[in-house]
Amino acid sequence: MLERVNSGEETMVAFDRSNLASSYLEKERNDEGGQSTGVNRSMAGKEEEQPKPHAMSSPSVGADEEAATRWRSIRYLRKRRYALRCCGCCGAAVVVLGIAILILSLTVFKVKDPTLTMNSLTLDGFNFDVGPSDDLVQLNATLVADISIKNPNVASFRFDNSTTDFYYEGETVGVAYAPAGKVSAHRTVSMNVTVDVLTNRVARQMNITADALTSGTQLNLTSFTDINGRVNVLGVYKRDIEVTMNCSMTLEVSATHQAIQSTDCSANVK
C-alpha cells in the first residue's frame, strides 16, 4: 500500500513536470513569435519611413518627342518639295504661255494691213450745155466707183465714214461720201460710191468748146479716198489703221459717146 502511494506521487510529480515543461516551451514560442512579429513590424515601419526616390522620366516620353520632331521635319520637307514643285510648274506654264502668245502675236494675231481696191469706175450720167456768151461747154457727169476692202486679219476691221474726192487740174470737182461699216475677219466688202462731177466749176480751165465736144475730147481726173478704222484682236492687240487710195482716170467724152478709158490706182496703209 505504501509502495502504491509512493508510485502515485511519483507519477503526479512527473506529470506536473511534463506540464511545466510544455508550458515553458509554449511561452518561449509565444515570446519568439512576439519578438518576430515586433521585428517584422519594426522592419515594415522602417521601410515605410524610408524616403521614396523621385520619379524618373520614362524613356518612352523622350522617344515620343523625338518621333514627333522627326514627323514635323518630314512634313516640312514634304511641304517644301510640294511648294517647289508648284512654283516650278507655274513658272514652266508661264514660260510656255508667254512663248505661245509671242508666236501667236507674230503669226495669227498679227494685225495685217487691209487692202483697198478700185474694182471699176463707170460713167453713169453725162450732161452738157453750151454757154450763152461764148462757145464753151459746161459738163456734168455722174461717176460710180466700186471700191472693195479686204480684211486679212482674224478680227473685224471697223471703219468710220469715208470720203472720196475727185479733182481736175488740182481743183475739186466732186465729193462722194460712204457710211461707216465693218469688214469681218478674212472677208471682203464692196462699196459703191457715187459722185456728181460738176465740171462746170472749172469750165474755164477745161476750155472745152462745142467743136471739141463734137469731135471728142479727153478729161484727166484724179481721186483720193481716205478710210480710217481699227482692228481689235481679243481686246489685246489694237491698231488704228488709215487706208488711202489715189486714182487717176481718163474720161473720153463727146456729144454721142462717153466712156472711161483707163484707171490707175495705188493704195497706202498708215
XYZ file of C-alpha atoms in Angstrom:
270
model
C 0.000 0.000 0.000
C 2.736 2.329 0.833
C 4.553 1.463 -2.352
C 1.449 2.286 -4.468
C 1.117 5.635 -2.783
C 4.689 6.428 -3.481
C 4.378 5.397 -7.106
C 1.282 7.553 -7.482
C 3.014 10.548 -6.041
C 5.947 9.985 -8.349
C 3.551 9.733 -11.239
C 1.857 13.053 -10.248
C 5.240 14.721 -9.851
C 6.313 13.503 -13.275
C 3.013 14.697 -14.804
C 3.461 18.133 -13.223
C 6.995 18.340 -14.508
C 5.839 17.488 -18.036
C 3.103 20.127 -17.806
C 5.603 22.713 -16.615
C 7.986 21.814 -19.401
C 5.252 22.082 -22.085
C 4.009 25.395 -20.728
C 7.545 26.690 -20.671
C 8.055 25.646 -24.250
C 4.796 27.343 -25.320
C 5.818 30.512 -23.507
C 9.153 30.570 -25.263
C 7.396 30.028 -28.564
C 4.976 32.833 -27.856
C 7.859 35.096 -26.850
C 9.736 34.256 -30.034
C 6.575 34.821 -32.087
C 6.004 38.173 -30.440
C 9.583 39.178 -30.973
C 9.455 38.105 -34.615
C 6.162 39.952 -35.034
C 7.674 43.070 -33.435
C 10.749 42.747 -35.610
C 8.588 42.432 -38.690
C 6.540 45.431 -37.656
C 9.649 47.443 -36.910
C 11.091 46.480 -40.309
C 7.855 47.461 -42.017
C 7.882 50.782 -40.174
C 11.448 51.367 -41.194
C 10.577 50.536 -44.785
C 7.662 52.964 -44.641
C 9.841 55.638 -43.047
C 12.494 55.396 -45.755
C 12.136 58.313 -48.260
C 10.811 57.351 -51.663
C 13.068 58.186 -54.611
C 11.921 60.842 -57.072
C 10.063 59.569 -60.133
C 12.445 59.213 -63.081
C 11.383 60.290 -66.509
C 10.164 57.438 -68.591
C 12.324 56.665 -71.629
C 9.173 56.349 -73.781
C 8.434 60.100 -73.397
C 11.736 61.096 -74.996
C 11.169 58.622 -77.806
C 7.734 60.119 -78.485
C 9.167 63.642 -78.615
C 11.905 62.531 -80.983
C 9.364 60.783 -83.197
C 7.148 63.884 -83.204
C 10.123 66.103 -84.114
C 11.083 63.765 -86.931
C 7.495 63.725 -88.216
C 7.372 67.526 -88.201
C 10.641 67.624 -90.148
C 9.276 65.155 -92.687
C 6.075 67.186 -93.082
C 8.096 70.394 -93.549
C 10.252 68.756 -96.193
C 7.190 67.414 -97.973
C 5.519 70.834 -97.939
C 8.695 72.459 -99.188
C 9.030 69.953 -102.017
C 5.368 70.444 -102.901
C 5.802 74.227 -102.912
C 8.915 73.954 -105.082
C 7.098 71.667 -107.499
C 4.139 74.041 -107.675
C 6.430 77.011 -108.276
C 8.294 75.077 -110.948
C 5.069 74.051 -112.676
C 3.703 77.595 -112.529
C 6.951 79.018 -113.872
C 7.036 76.485 -116.699
C 3.380 77.231 -117.521
C 4.087 80.979 -117.608
C 7.073 80.452 -119.890
C 5.103 78.182 -122.229
C 2.179 80.622 -122.247
C 4.484 83.536 -122.984
C 6.119 81.667 -125.856
C 2.699 80.700 -127.229
C 1.453 84.293 -127.004
C 4.625 85.558 -128.673
C 4.270 83.062 -131.517
C 0.584 83.869 -131.946
C 1.235 87.605 -131.833
C 3.819 87.243 -134.584
C 1.694 84.951 -136.751
C -2.030 84.515 -136.217
C -2.790 87.577 -134.102
C -0.516 89.934 -136.006
C -2.516 92.870 -137.316
C -2.158 92.943 -141.071
C -2.882 95.769 -143.462
C -6.320 95.831 -145.127
C -6.407 96.118 -148.899
C -8.366 98.866 -150.630
C -9.091 98.301 -154.326
C -10.882 100.273 -157.011
C -12.672 97.489 -158.875
C -14.400 99.587 -161.502
C -15.350 103.124 -162.387
C -18.320 103.803 -164.616
C -19.833 106.940 -166.089
C -23.487 106.773 -165.174
C -24.767 110.120 -166.440
C -23.470 112.845 -168.721
C -24.958 116.275 -169.480
C -23.516 119.225 -171.373
C -24.676 122.710 -172.180
C -23.181 125.446 -174.349
C -22.743 128.774 -172.610
C -24.814 131.716 -173.859
C -21.943 134.217 -174.011
C -19.251 132.061 -175.561
C -18.755 128.737 -177.221
C -17.526 126.973 -174.027
C -19.338 123.826 -172.914
C -20.373 123.159 -169.317
C -20.346 119.446 -168.379
C -21.954 117.487 -165.564
C -21.236 113.794 -165.081
C -22.106 111.128 -162.519
C -19.386 108.634 -161.664
C -19.986 105.349 -159.810
C -16.912 103.826 -158.205
C -16.910 100.225 -156.985
C -14.442 100.099 -154.080
C -13.691 96.932 -152.067
C -11.999 96.494 -148.698
C -10.319 93.179 -147.920
C -9.604 92.322 -144.284
C -6.903 89.609 -143.841
C -6.983 89.684 -140.031
C -8.546 87.258 -137.525
C -10.613 90.134 -136.105
C -13.072 92.579 -137.653
C -11.997 95.823 -139.234
C -14.344 98.662 -138.303
C -14.116 101.890 -140.255
C -15.650 105.341 -139.953
C -17.380 107.470 -142.545
C -15.152 107.899 -145.563
C -14.871 110.402 -148.399
C -13.717 110.236 -151.991
C -12.690 113.499 -153.618
C -12.400 113.987 -157.392
C -10.084 116.593 -158.873
C -9.449 118.158 -162.242
C -6.208 120.034 -162.608
C -5.970 120.302 -158.806
C -9.484 121.732 -158.408
C -12.206 119.789 -156.606
C -14.984 118.805 -158.968
C -16.899 116.388 -156.732
C -17.028 114.679 -153.323
C -18.544 111.266 -152.560
C -19.423 110.026 -149.070
C -19.563 106.440 -147.809
C -21.115 105.354 -144.470
C -19.279 103.627 -141.655
C -19.180 99.859 -141.660
C -17.414 96.687 -140.664
C -15.428 94.069 -142.518
C -15.471 90.669 -140.827
C -12.366 88.536 -140.418
C -10.990 87.197 -143.703
C -13.811 88.849 -145.662
C -14.121 91.415 -148.428
C -16.753 94.145 -148.509
C -17.652 96.187 -151.582
C -18.900 99.761 -151.538
C -20.492 101.674 -154.387
C -19.513 105.303 -154.224
C -21.486 107.727 -156.371
C -20.314 111.264 -157.099
C -21.584 114.037 -159.298
C -18.659 115.581 -161.139
C -19.520 119.245 -161.615
C -17.050 120.166 -164.278
C -18.759 123.467 -164.904
C -16.903 124.745 -161.823
C -13.689 124.603 -163.846
C -15.084 125.200 -167.286
C -12.551 127.925 -167.947
C -9.675 125.585 -167.146
C -11.174 122.767 -169.208
C -11.635 125.043 -172.201
C -13.976 122.641 -173.974
C -15.719 124.169 -176.941
C -18.671 122.878 -178.895
C -16.404 121.860 -181.787
C -14.144 119.875 -179.398
C -17.141 118.187 -177.904
C -18.431 117.249 -181.351
C -15.158 115.597 -182.356
C -14.484 114.194 -178.850
C -12.104 115.149 -176.090
C -10.431 113.565 -173.027
C -10.657 114.629 -169.436
C -7.993 113.565 -166.916
C -9.400 113.256 -163.406
C -7.859 112.137 -160.126
C -9.494 110.872 -156.954
C -8.442 110.494 -153.358
C -10.138 108.093 -150.899
C -9.445 108.176 -147.163
C -10.754 105.471 -144.784
C -9.967 105.390 -141.046
C -10.629 102.272 -138.968
C -9.407 99.952 -136.244
C -8.575 96.274 -135.827
C -9.108 94.860 -132.322
C -7.864 91.308 -131.680
C -9.290 89.869 -128.425
C -9.099 93.286 -126.801
C -5.309 92.892 -126.539
C -3.889 93.715 -129.948
C -5.298 97.006 -131.172
C -4.252 99.053 -134.131
C -5.642 102.192 -135.718
C -5.389 101.961 -139.487
C -5.710 104.638 -142.124
C -6.110 103.407 -145.692
C -5.725 105.901 -148.527
C -6.052 105.382 -152.256
C -5.087 107.649 -155.114
C -6.526 107.045 -158.576
C -6.067 108.670 -161.917
C -8.597 108.171 -164.662
C -9.171 109.307 -168.219
C -12.657 110.134 -169.467
C -13.409 110.274 -173.157
C -16.419 112.425 -173.822
C -18.161 113.535 -176.996
C -21.633 114.582 -177.992
C -22.532 110.975 -178.776
C -20.210 108.848 -176.663
C -18.879 108.918 -173.127
C -16.558 106.307 -171.580
C -13.711 105.827 -169.132
C -10.612 104.738 -170.980
C -8.235 103.856 -168.158
C -7.971 103.835 -164.391
C -4.799 103.526 -162.339
C -4.940 103.303 -158.531
C -2.448 102.858 -155.698
C -3.298 102.310 -152.034
C -1.263 103.037 -148.919
C -1.748 101.981 -145.306
C -0.612 104.037 -142.321
